[in-house]
Amino acid sequence: MFADELKTLRRLGFRHVLLQILNFASVLASGLMIWKGLGLITNTESPIVVVLSGSMEPAFYRGDLLFLTNPANQRYQTGDITVYKIPGADIPIVHRVLETHDGVTEKKKRKDLIPAAPLVQRQLLLTKGDNNHIDDIELYQGLEWLERKHIVGKVRGFLPYVGYVTIAMNDFPQLKYALLGATSRAYAELFDVTRVASVMIVVHSVTKPHSVIVPAYCMVESGHQSPSPYTQHSLFYRFSPPWDSCATPVDCAAAASLLCLSATRSCLQ
Amino acid sequence: MHTIYARFNNISAMFSSCLMALLAAIALSSFVFTADPKGDLSVASVQVFPGNARRYKNRDQDFAFVNFNVTADLSPLFHWNTKQLFLYVSAEYANKQGVKNEVVIWDRIIRRKEDAHVSIAGRNKYVFRELSTSFRDVSPAHYMLKYNVMPYVGVLTYGEAARTPEPVPFPERQELS
């Protein structure tokens, strides 16, 4: 059955097979790098999100792509569209801020912590979907207000329809294997950077079948919930270098593997 | 090199790059349109009544009822990359504990340029309540008419069309008879 393939494989030699594997691995690694790099710049765990529900219609439909940022030194305002994730709920929600209440600070002061700037003080939020009649308090699973730590980011950019690929892949799992194969072939054959960058996001979402936020697997795998130091300590800002917040073992592994891959590839060629 | 697969691959790569460039150009073009329309917002009356909170039926809470008038011509905001306008009236005030609050009391989605001339005598659509359950000793509130321009593709932009010239104080609570 596979006699012909085996024959060609033997003809091409061990180095060629190795090269193919390396190419494929570097596709995955560079995808991870691009994704985490974006996350580092925008300070969110997931800079690109696919809309899954119709609660923001007619602004956002199912399958639209949203670009998020989460600036640590800016407060959220009414009218901002946020993506939030309630602990215990697995689906992140894209809704608009209806109420903000800033600076509900506790009286107790601790000496070893530096007080936060006014901008990064505790903020309580209430959200509502544009297409819903009522605010989201029922969705908060017992929480009375949304806090900064629940928020993934603020919607800054919009691209229609593109995210439907990921929804289609969840519905038709065969599609993702086809796409994965096509992507690695495309990468191996033409080193077109823009094309690779655009397919990376797709490849990424493939790796986790039930991913809702496109490549949420970085977050799940590394086991860290929020990459920004701000969200962990809403009242007091923990002074730490910016790379500390996002440099998880997964990122380091991805960086190291990318370096190794490119080195090995240049040796083989 | 000249297989069907290679040809298809090249064509699809060309197509997707062109599409990306076109979309980027459209997204960038909306920065050329820098309309900043101004309107008028006035608060006709504010009333405060007691009531029960939605989640806690036994908790007594103040609810504010705001009547306002809005006139604004927002049609300059509609250009070829405007999908819709999200228009909202928001109240901004600080309470006794120093908490700064921003509450949206009314909103409207405008999808066509013809509907962008807004002239409304309205009242709040959403419950207007205070974090500390009472509006007593709360500082006067500024009311603002803001908008969010949502594009077909590109960056979401925000703006303020009007604000009340003077802050409007909250009245004493009226008892329900």
PDB file of N, CA and C in Angstrom, chain B residues 36-131:
ATOM      1  N   ASP B  36     -15.847  65.623  13.341  1.00  0.00           N
ATOM      2  CA  ASP B  36     -16.060  65.690  14.788  1.00  0.00           C
ATOM      3  C   ASP B  36     -17.338  66.477  15.043  1.00  0.00           C
ATOM      4  N   PRO B  37     -18.488  65.876  14.747  1.00  0.00           N
ATOM      5  CA  PRO B  37     -19.741  66.624  14.869  1.00  0.00           C
ATOM      6  C   PRO B  37     -20.090  66.881  16.335  1.00  0.00           C
ATOM      7  N   LYS B  38     -20.679  68.050  16.556  1.00  0.00           N
ATOM      8  CA  LYS B  38     -21.104  68.392  17.910  1.00  0.00           C
ATOM      9  C   LYS B  38     -22.623  68.528  17.938  1.00  0.00           C
ATOM     10  N   GLY B  39     -23.199  68.140  19.038  1.00  0.00           N
ATOM     11  CA  GLY B  39     -24.643  68.236  19.183  1.00  0.00           C
ATOM     12  C   GLY B  39     -24.988  68.949  20.467  1.00  0.00           C
ATOM     13  N   ASP B  40     -26.170  68.702  20.940  1.00  0.00           N
ATOM     14  CA  ASP B  40     -26.645  69.381  22.131  1.00  0.00           C
ATOM     15  C   ASP B  40     -27.316  68.367  23.048  1.00  0.00           C
ATOM     16  N   LEU B  41     -26.983  68.443  24.326  1.00  0.00           N
ATOM     17  CA  LEU B  41     -27.599  67.546  25.291  1.00  0.00           C
ATOM     18  C   LEU B  41     -28.030  68.365  26.499  1.00  0.00           C
ATOM     19  N   SER B  42     -29.296  68.245  26.861  1.00  0.00           N
ATOM     20  CA  SER B  42     -29.748  68.922  28.079  1.00  0.00           C
ATOM     21  C   SER B  42     -30.583  67.960  28.908  1.00  0.00           C
ATOM     22  N   VAL B  43     -30.444  68.098  30.204  1.00  0.00           N
ATOM     23  CA  VAL B  43     -31.197  67.234  31.111  1.00  0.00           C
ATOM     24  C   VAL B  43     -32.416  67.992  31.581  1.00  0.00           C
ATOM     25  N   ALA B  44     -33.606  67.456  31.288  1.00  0.00           N
ATOM     26  CA  ALA B  44     -34.848  68.147  31.621  1.00  0.00           C
ATOM     27  C   ALA B  44     -35.190  67.963  33.094  1.00  0.00           C
ATOM     28  N   SER B  45     -35.091  66.731  33.574  1.00  0.00           N
ATOM     29  CA  SER B  45     -35.399  66.510  34.985  1.00  0.00           C
ATOM     30  C   SER B  45     -34.714  65.258  35.490  1.00  0.00           C
ATOM     31  N   VAL B  46     -34.416  65.266  36.787  1.00  0.00           N
ATOM     32  CA  VAL B  46     -33.875  64.078  37.443  1.00  0.00           C
ATOM     33  C   VAL B  46     -34.740  63.811  38.665  1.00  0.00           C
ATOM     34  N   GLN B  47     -35.172  62.568  38.795  1.00  0.00           N
ATOM     35  CA  GLN B  47     -35.958  62.195  39.969  1.00  0.00           C
ATOM     36  C   GLN B  47     -35.347  60.954  40.590  1.00  0.00           C
ATOM     37  N   VAL B  48     -35.441  60.856  41.917  1.00  0.00           N
ATOM     38  CA  VAL B  48     -34.896  59.690  42.604  1.00  0.00           C
ATOM     39  C   VAL B  48     -36.007  59.017  43.396  1.00  0.00           C
ATOM     40  N   PHE B  49     -36.192  57.723  43.162  1.00  0.00           N
ATOM     41  CA  PHE B  49     -37.226  56.952  43.856  1.00  0.00           C
ATOM     42  C   PHE B  49     -36.615  55.716  44.485  1.00  0.00           C
ATOM     43  N   PRO B  50     -37.175  55.241  45.585  1.00  0.00           N
ATOM     44  CA  PRO B  50     -36.681  53.986  46.158  1.00  0.00           C
ATOM     45  C   PRO B  50     -37.251  52.776  45.405  1.00  0.00           C
ATOM     46  N   GLY B  51     -36.536  51.698  45.479  1.00  0.00           N
ATOM     47  CA  GLY B  51     -37.010  50.478  44.837  1.00  0.00           C
ATOM     48  C   GLY B  51     -36.206  49.291  45.328  1.00  0.00           C
ATOM     49  N   ASN B  52     -36.458  48.128  44.761  1.00  0.00           N
ATOM     50  CA  ASN B  52     -35.731  46.940  45.158  1.00  0.00           C
ATOM     51  C   ASN B  52     -34.699  46.566  44.101  1.00  0.00           C
ATOM     52  N   ALA B  53     -33.547  46.124  44.579  1.00  0.00           N
ATOM     53  CA  ALA B  53     -32.497  45.703  43.657  1.00  0.00           C
ATOM     54  C   ALA B  53     -32.919  44.429  42.950  1.00  0.00           C
ATOM     55  N   ARG B  54     -32.342  44.215  41.765  1.00  0.00           N
ATOM     56  CA  ARG B  54     -32.762  43.078  40.952  1.00  0.00           C
ATOM     57  C   ARG B  54     -32.374  41.754  41.608  1.00  0.00           C
ATOM     58  N   ARG B  55     -31.182  41.710  42.137  1.00  0.00           N
ATOM     59  CA  ARG B  55     -30.724  40.441  42.678  1.00  0.00           C
ATOM     60  C   ARG B  55     -31.132  40.267  44.136  1.00  0.00           C
ATOM     61  N   TYR B  56     -31.122  41.372  44.874  1.00  0.00           N
ATOM     62  CA  TYR B  56     -31.448  41.287  46.303  1.00  0.00           C
ATOM     63  C   TYR B  56     -32.795  41.942  46.521  1.00  0.00           C
ATOM     64  N   LYS B  57     -33.814  41.118  46.652  1.00  0.00           N
ATOM     65  CA  LYS B  57     -35.170  41.649  46.677  1.00  0.00           C
ATOM     66  C   LYS B  57     -35.450  42.455  47.937  1.00  0.00           C
ATOM     67  N   ASN B  58     -34.677  42.205  48.988  1.00  0.00           N
ATOM     68  CA  ASN B  58     -34.959  42.898  50.240  1.00  0.00           C
ATOM     69  C   ASN B  58     -34.136  44.163  50.408  1.00  0.00           C
ATOM     70  N   ARG B  59     -33.181  44.357  49.505  1.00  0.00           N
ATOM     71  CA  ARG B  59     -32.324  45.526  49.669  1.00  0.00           C
ATOM     72  C   ARG B  59     -33.017  46.754  49.085  1.00  0.00           C
ATOM     73  N   ASP B  60     -33.102  47.764  49.913  1.00  0.00           N
ATOM     74  CA  ASP B  60     -33.706  49.009  49.482  1.00  0.00           C
ATOM     75  C   ASP B  60     -32.664  49.815  48.701  1.00  0.00           C
ATOM     76  N   GLN B  61     -33.041  50.298  47.567  1.00  0.00           N
ATOM     77  CA  GLN B  61     -32.065  50.990  46.740  1.00  0.00           C
ATOM     78  C   GLN B  61     -32.695  52.174  46.031  1.00  0.00           C
ATOM     79  N   ASP B  62     -31.888  53.217  45.806  1.00  0.00           N
ATOM     80  CA  ASP B  62     -32.376  54.379  45.071  1.00  0.00           C
ATOM     81  C   ASP B  62     -32.228  54.161  43.573  1.00  0.00           C
ATOM     82  N   PHE B  63     -33.223  54.617  42.869  1.00  0.00           N
ATOM     83  CA  PHE B  63     -33.133  54.596  41.411  1.00  0.00           C
ATOM     84  C   PHE B  63     -33.349  56.005  40.887  1.00  0.00           C
ATOM     85  N   ALA B  64     -32.482  56.424  39.991  1.00  0.00           N
ATOM     86  CA  ALA B  64     -32.633  57.759  39.407  1.00  0.00           C
ATOM     87  C   ALA B  64     -33.323  57.644  38.061  1.00  0.00           C
ATOM     88  N   PHE B  65     -34.193  58.593  37.787  1.00  0.00           N
ATOM     89  CA  PHE B  65     -34.885  58.641  36.497  1.00  0.00           C
ATOM     90  C   PHE B  65     -34.560  59.971  35.828  1.00  0.00           C
ATOM     91  N   VAL B  66     -33.955  59.906  34.689  1.00  0.00           N
ATOM     92  CA  VAL B  66     -33.450  61.098  34.015  1.00  0.00           C
ATOM     93  C   VAL B  66     -34.217  61.312  32.723  1.00  0.00           C
ATOM     94  N   ASN B  67     -34.747  62.502  32.570  1.00  0.00           N
ATOM     95  CA  ASN B  67     -35.324  62.888  31.280  1.00  0.00           C
ATOM     96  C   ASN B  67     -34.364  63.840  30.589  1.00  0.00           C
ATOM     97  N   PHE B  68     -34.081  63.568  29.342  1.00  0.00           N
ATOM     98  CA  PHE B  68     -33.090  64.406  28.652  1.00  0.00           C
ATOM     99  C   PHE B  68     -33.528  64.675  27.212  1.00  0.00           C
ATOM    100  N   ASN B  69     -32.923  65.706  26.635  1.00  0.00           N
ATOM    101  CA  ASN B  69     -33.162  66.037  25.231  1.00  0.00           C
ATOM    102  C   ASN B  69     -31.837  65.987  24.485  1.00  0.00           C
ATOM    103  N   VAL B  70     -31.866  65.324  23.363  1.00  0.00           N
ATOM    104  CA  VAL B  70     -30.665  65.215  22.538  1.00  0.00           C
ATOM    105  C   VAL B  70     -30.977  65.725  21.144  1.00  0.00           C
ATOM    106  N   THR B  71     -30.151  66.650  20.651  1.00  0.00           N
ATOM    107  CA  THR B  71     -30.211  66.989  19.227  1.00  0.00           C
ATOM    108  C   THR B  71     -28.781  66.965  18.699  1.00  0.00           C
ATOM    109  N   ALA B  72     -28.588  66.193  17.665  1.00  0.00           N
ATOM    110  CA  ALA B  72     -27.246  66.112  17.074  1.00  0.00           C
ATOM    111  C   ALA B  72     -27.375  65.620  15.641  1.00  0.00           C
ATOM    112  N   ASP B  73     -26.542  66.184  14.796  1.00  0.00           N
ATOM    113  CA  ASP B  73     -26.477  65.702  13.419  1.00  0.00           C
ATOM    114  C   ASP B  73     -25.162  64.942  13.256  1.00  0.00           C
ATOM    115  N   LEU B  74     -25.248  63.638  13.288  1.00  0.00           N
ATOM    116  CA  LEU B  74     -24.043  62.816  13.248  1.00  0.00           C
ATOM    117  C   LEU B  74     -23.773  62.242  11.855  1.00  0.00           C
ATOM    118  N   SER B  75     -24.470  62.769  10.858  1.00  0.00           N
ATOM    119  CA  SER B  75     -24.283  62.206   9.508  1.00  0.00           C
ATOM    120  C   SER B  75     -22.865  62.370   8.954  1.00  0.00           C
ATOM    121  N   PRO B  76     -22.074  63.400   9.372  1.00  0.00           N
ATOM    122  CA  PRO B  76     -20.685  63.442   8.880  1.00  0.00           C
ATOM    123  C   PRO B  76     -19.853  62.221   9.265  1.00  0.00           C
ATOM    124  N   LEU B  77     -20.302  61.497  10.288  1.00  0.00           N
ATOM    125  CA  LEU B  77     -19.527  60.327  10.707  1.00  0.00           C
ATOM    126  C   LEU B  77     -19.697  59.148   9.766  1.00  0.00           C
ATOM    127  N   PHE B  78     -20.707  59.247   8.902  1.00  0.00           N
ATOM    128  CA  PHE B  78     -20.935  58.136   7.975  1.00  0.00           C
ATOM    129  C   PHE B  78     -20.119  58.319   6.712  1.00  0.00           C
ATOM    130  N   HIS B  79     -19.141  57.458   6.511  1.00  0.00           N
ATOM    131  CA  HIS B  79     -18.418  57.434   5.238  1.00  0.00           C
ATOM    132  C   HIS B  79     -18.416  55.991   4.749  1.00  0.00           C
ATOM    133  N   TRP B  80     -17.655  55.721   3.729  1.00  0.00           N
ATOM    134  CA  TRP B  80     -17.788  54.410   3.080  1.00  0.00           C
ATOM    135  C   TRP B  80     -17.354  53.248   3.937  1.00  0.00           C
ATOM    136  N   ASN B  81     -16.624  53.506   4.993  1.00  0.00           N
ATOM    137  CA  ASN B  81     -16.192  52.419   5.865  1.00  0.00           C
ATOM    138  C   ASN B  81     -16.912  52.458   7.209  1.00  0.00           C
ATOM    139  N   THR B  82     -18.064  53.100   7.274  1.00  0.00           N
ATOM    140  CA  THR B  82     -18.819  53.115   8.534  1.00  0.00           C
ATOM    141  C   THR B  82     -19.935  52.095   8.449  1.00  0.00           C
ATOM    142  N   LYS B  83     -19.857  51.120   9.312  1.00  0.00           N
ATOM    143  CA  LYS B  83     -20.883  50.089   9.325  1.00  0.00           C
ATOM    144  C   LYS B  83     -22.062  50.557  10.165  1.00  0.00           C
ATOM    145  N   GLN B  84     -21.761  51.067  11.330  1.00  0.00           N
ATOM    146  CA  GLN B  84     -22.817  51.579  12.191  1.00  0.00           C
ATOM    147  C   GLN B  84     -22.232  52.497  13.246  1.00  0.00           C
ATOM    148  N   LEU B  85     -23.149  53.198  13.886  1.00  0.00           N
ATOM    149  CA  LEU B  85     -22.782  54.131  14.939  1.00  0.00           C
ATOM    150  C   LEU B  85     -23.448  53.650  16.218  1.00  0.00           C
ATOM    151  N   PHE B  86     -22.674  53.572  17.275  1.00  0.00           N
ATOM    152  CA  PHE B  86     -23.274  53.254  18.570  1.00  0.00           C
ATOM    153  C   PHE B  86     -23.293  54.546  19.376  1.00  0.00           C
ATOM    154  N   LEU B  87     -24.483  55.037  19.628  1.00  0.00           N
ATOM    155  CA  LEU B  87     -24.649  56.331  20.291  1.00  0.00           C
ATOM    156  C   LEU B  87     -25.124  56.078  21.710  1.00  0.00           C
ATOM    157  N   TYR B  88     -24.497  56.752  22.689  1.00  0.00           N
ATOM    158  CA  TYR B  88     -24.935  56.509  24.055  1.00  0.00           C
ATOM    159  C   TYR B  88     -24.805  57.751  24.925  1.00  0.00           C
ATOM    160  N   VAL B  89     -25.687  57.834  25.905  1.00  0.00           N
ATOM    161  CA  VAL B  89     -25.646  58.920  26.888  1.00  0.00           C
ATOM    162  C   VAL B  89     -25.127  58.338  28.181  1.00  0.00           C
ATOM    163  N   SER B  90     -24.096  58.979  28.710  1.00  0.00           N
ATOM    164  CA  SER B  90     -23.495  58.432  29.911  1.00  0.00           C
ATOM    165  C   SER B  90     -23.398  59.508  30.979  1.00  0.00           C
ATOM    166  N   ALA B  91     -23.630  59.114  32.210  1.00  0.00           N
ATOM    167  CA  ALA B  91     -23.564  60.029  33.351  1.00  0.00           C
ATOM    168  C   ALA B  91     -22.268  59.792  34.098  1.00  0.00           C
ATOM    169  N   GLU B  92     -21.622  60.872  34.501  1.00  0.00           N
ATOM    170  CA  GLU B  92     -20.350  60.740  35.211  1.00  0.00           C
ATOM    171  C   GLU B  92     -20.434  61.522  36.514  1.00  0.00           C
ATOM    172  N   TYR B  93     -20.164  60.869  37.614  1.00  0.00           N
ATOM    173  CA  TYR B  93     -20.220  61.554  38.904  1.00  0.00           C
ATOM    174  C   TYR B  93     -19.336  60.817  39.903  1.00  0.00           C
ATOM    175  N   ALA B  94     -19.077  61.505  41.012  1.00  0.00           N
ATOM    176  CA  ALA B  94     -18.305  60.867  42.084  1.00  0.00           C
ATOM    177  C   ALA B  94     -19.208  60.758  43.302  1.00  0.00           C
ATOM    178  N   ASN B  95     -19.156  59.640  43.980  1.00  0.00           N
ATOM    179  CA  ASN B  95     -20.041  59.510  45.147  1.00  0.00           C
ATOM    180  C   ASN B  95     -19.327  59.911  46.426  1.00  0.00           C
ATOM    181  N   LYS B  96     -20.011  59.721  47.540  1.00  0.00           N
ATOM    182  CA  LYS B  96     -19.520  60.192  48.832  1.00  0.00           C
ATOM    183  C   LYS B  96     -18.177  59.565  49.188  1.00  0.00           C
ATOM    184  N   GLN B  97     -17.972  58.308  48.801  1.00  0.00           N
ATOM    185  CA  GLN B  97     -16.731  57.614  49.138  1.00  0.00           C
ATOM    186  C   GLN B  97     -15.596  57.951  48.164  1.00  0.00           C
ATOM    187  N   GLY B  98     -15.871  58.814  47.213  1.00  0.00           N
ATOM    188  CA  GLY B  98     -14.827  59.180  46.261  1.00  0.00           C
ATOM    189  C   GLY B  98     -14.720  58.243  45.077  1.00  0.00           C
ATOM    190  N   VAL B  99     -15.691  57.381  44.919  1.00  0.00           N
ATOM    191  CA  VAL B  99     -15.669  56.475  43.783  1.00  0.00           C
ATOM    192  C   VAL B  99     -16.151  57.219  42.538  1.00  0.00           C
ATOM    193  N   LYS B 100     -15.368  57.153  41.490  1.00  0.00           N
ATOM    194  CA  LYS B 100     -15.777  57.798  40.232  1.00  0.00           C
ATOM    195  C   LYS B 100     -16.632  56.813  39.437  1.00  0.00           C
ATOM    196  N   ASN B 101     -17.783  57.286  39.042  1.00  0.00           N
ATOM    197  CA  ASN B 101     -18.722  56.393  38.365  1.00  0.00           C
ATOM    198  C   ASN B 101     -19.022  56.882  36.968  1.00  0.00           C
ATOM    199  N   GLU B 102     -19.212  55.960  36.085  1.00  0.00           N
ATOM    200  CA  GLU B 102     -19.660  56.264  34.733  1.00  0.00           C
ATOM    201  C   GLU B 102     -20.755  55.265  34.412  1.00  0.00           C
ATOM    202  N   VAL B 103     -21.944  55.775  34.121  1.00  0.00           N
ATOM    203  CA  VAL B 103     -23.083  54.886  33.898  1.00  0.00           C
ATOM    204  C   VAL B 103     -23.754  55.253  32.585  1.00  0.00           C
ATOM    205  N   VAL B 104     -23.932  54.263  31.733  1.00  0.00           N
ATOM    206  CA  VAL B 104     -24.671  54.491  30.490  1.00  0.00           C
ATOM    207  C   VAL B 104     -26.151  54.393  30.815  1.00  0.00           C
ATOM    208  N   ILE B 105     -26.902  55.438  30.465  1.00  0.00           N
ATOM    209  CA  ILE B 105     -28.328  55.408  30.785  1.00  0.00           C
ATOM    210  C   ILE B 105     -29.194  55.207  29.546  1.00  0.00           C
ATOM    211  N   TRP B 106     -28.592  55.398  28.385  1.00  0.00           N
ATOM    212  CA  TRP B 106     -29.397  55.282  27.156  1.00  0.00           C
ATOM    213  C   TRP B 106     -28.463  54.990  26.000  1.00  0.00           C
ATOM    214  N   ASP B 107     -28.889  54.198  25.062  1.00  0.00           N
ATOM    215  CA  ASP B 107     -28.068  54.013  23.864  1.00  0.00           C
ATOM    216  C   ASP B 107     -28.949  53.760  22.649  1.00  0.00           C
ATOM    217  N   ARG B 108     -28.335  53.878  21.509  1.00  0.00           N
ATOM    218  CA  ARG B 108     -29.051  53.626  20.257  1.00  0.00           C
ATOM    219  C   ARG B 108     -28.029  53.244  19.187  1.00  0.00           C
ATOM    220  N   ILE B 109     -28.429  52.289  18.349  1.00  0.00           N
ATOM    221  CA  ILE B 109     -27.582  51.894  17.228  1.00  0.00           C
ATOM    222  C   ILE B 109     -28.121  52.555  15.979  1.00  0.00           C
ATOM    223  N   ILE B 110     -27.268  53.297  15.284  1.00  0.00           N
ATOM    224  CA  ILE B 110     -27.664  53.967  14.042  1.00  0.00           C
ATOM    225  C   ILE B 110     -26.956  53.267  12.904  1.00  0.00           C
ATOM    226  N   ARG B 111     -27.742  52.770  11.964  1.00  0.00           N
ATOM    227  CA  ARG B 111     -27.138  51.972  10.892  1.00  0.00           C
ATOM    228  C   ARG B 111     -27.144  52.671   9.544  1.00  0.00           C
ATOM    229  N   ARG B 112     -27.919  53.751   9.409  1.00  0.00           N
ATOM    230  CA  ARG B 112     -27.985  54.422   8.109  1.00  0.00           C
ATOM    231  C   ARG B 112     -27.704  55.908   8.284  1.00  0.00           C
ATOM    232  N   LYS B 113     -27.196  56.506   7.253  1.00  0.00           N
ATOM    233  CA  LYS B 113     -26.893  57.935   7.298  1.00  0.00           C
ATOM    234  C   LYS B 113     -28.169  58.756   7.471  1.00  0.00           C
ATOM    235  N   GLU B 114     -29.260  58.243   6.913  1.00  0.00           N
ATOM    236  CA  GLU B 114     -30.526  58.982   6.986  1.00  0.00           C
ATOM    237  C   GLU B 114     -31.033  59.092   8.428  1.00  0.00           C
ATOM    238  N   ASP B 115     -30.645  58.119   9.252  1.00  0.00           N
ATOM    239  CA  ASP B 115     -31.103  58.130  10.641  1.00  0.00           C
ATOM    240  C   ASP B 115     -30.151  58.883  11.565  1.00  0.00           C
ATOM    241  N   ALA B 116     -29.089  59.427  10.999  1.00  0.00           N
ATOM    242  CA  ALA B 116     -28.028  59.982  11.845  1.00  0.00           C
ATOM    243  C   ALA B 116     -28.374  61.370  12.399  1.00  0.00           C
ATOM    244  N   HIS B 117     -29.451  61.959  11.925  1.00  0.00           N
ATOM    245  CA  HIS B 117     -29.875  63.228  12.524  1.00  0.00           C
ATOM    246  C   HIS B 117     -30.782  62.904  13.710  1.00  0.00           C
ATOM    247  N   VAL B 118     -30.221  63.027  14.894  1.00  0.00           N
ATOM    248  CA  VAL B 118     -30.918  62.554  16.087  1.00  0.00           C
ATOM    249  C   VAL B 118     -31.564  63.729  16.800  1.00  0.00           C
ATOM    250  N   SER B 119     -32.836  63.583  17.098  1.00  0.00           N
ATOM    251  CA  SER B 119     -33.536  64.592  17.880  1.00  0.00           C
ATOM    252  C   SER B 119     -34.512  63.850  18.784  1.00  0.00           C
ATOM    253  N   ILE B 120     -34.131  63.725  20.028  1.00  0.00           N
ATOM    254  CA  ILE B 120     -34.873  62.839  20.931  1.00  0.00           C
ATOM    255  C   ILE B 120     -35.149  63.539  22.255  1.00  0.00           C
ATOM    256  N   ALA B 121     -36.371  63.356  22.733  1.00  0.00           N
ATOM    257  CA  ALA B 121     -36.675  63.687  24.122  1.00  0.00           C
ATOM    258  C   ALA B 121     -36.874  62.345  24.818  1.00  0.00           C
ATOM    259  N   GLY B 122     -35.866  61.875  25.508  1.00  0.00           N
ATOM    260  CA  GLY B 122     -35.917  60.511  26.027  1.00  0.00           C
ATOM    261  C   GLY B 122     -35.740  60.434  27.532  1.00  0.00           C
ATOM    262  N   ARG B 123     -35.867  59.225  28.041  1.00  0.00           N
ATOM    263  CA  ARG B 123     -35.545  58.979  29.449  1.00  0.00           C
ATOM    264  C   ARG B 123     -34.684  57.733  29.518  1.00  0.00           C
ATOM    265  N   ASN B 124     -34.117  57.509  30.686  1.00  0.00           N
ATOM    266  CA  ASN B 124     -33.101  56.453  30.725  1.00  0.00           C
ATOM    267  C   ASN B 124     -33.683  55.089  30.434  1.00  0.00           C
ATOM    268  N   LYS B 125     -32.940  54.347  29.625  1.00  0.00           N
ATOM    269  CA  LYS B 125     -33.321  53.034  29.167  1.00  0.00           C
ATOM    270  C   LYS B 125     -32.868  51.982  30.180  1.00  0.00           C
ATOM    271  N   TYR B 126     -31.736  52.240  30.805  1.00  0.00           N
ATOM    272  CA  TYR B 126     -31.149  51.283  31.752  1.00  0.00           C
ATOM    273  C   TYR B 126     -31.254  51.830  33.164  1.00  0.00           C
ATOM    274  N   VAL B 127     -31.311  50.915  34.133  1.00  0.00           N
ATOM    275  CA  VAL B 127     -31.429  51.351  35.527  1.00  0.00           C
ATOM    276  C   VAL B 127     -30.218  52.191  35.901  1.00  0.00           C
ATOM    277  N   PHE B 128     -30.492  53.275  36.581  1.00  0.00           N
ATOM    278  CA  PHE B 128     -29.452  54.184  37.027  1.00  0.00           C
ATOM    279  C   PHE B 128     -29.439  54.106  38.541  1.00  0.00           C
ATOM    280  N   ARG B 129     -28.469  53.369  39.088  1.00  0.00           N
ATOM    281  CA  ARG B 129     -28.427  53.196  40.521  1.00  0.00           C
ATOM    282  C   ARG B 129     -27.029  53.481  41.021  1.00  0.00           C
ATOM    283  N   GLU B 130     -26.943  53.679  42.330  1.00  0.00           N
ATOM    284  CA  GLU B 130     -25.659  54.056  42.929  1.00  0.00           C
ATOM    285  C   GLU B 130     -25.064  52.822  43.600  1.00  0.00           C
ATOM    286  N   LEU B 131     -23.732  52.788  43.585  1.00  0.00           N
ATOM    287  CA  LEU B 131     -23.013  51.672  44.177  1.00  0.00           C
ATOM    288  C   LEU B 131     -23.333  51.532  45.669  1.00  0.00           C
TER     289      LEU B 131
END
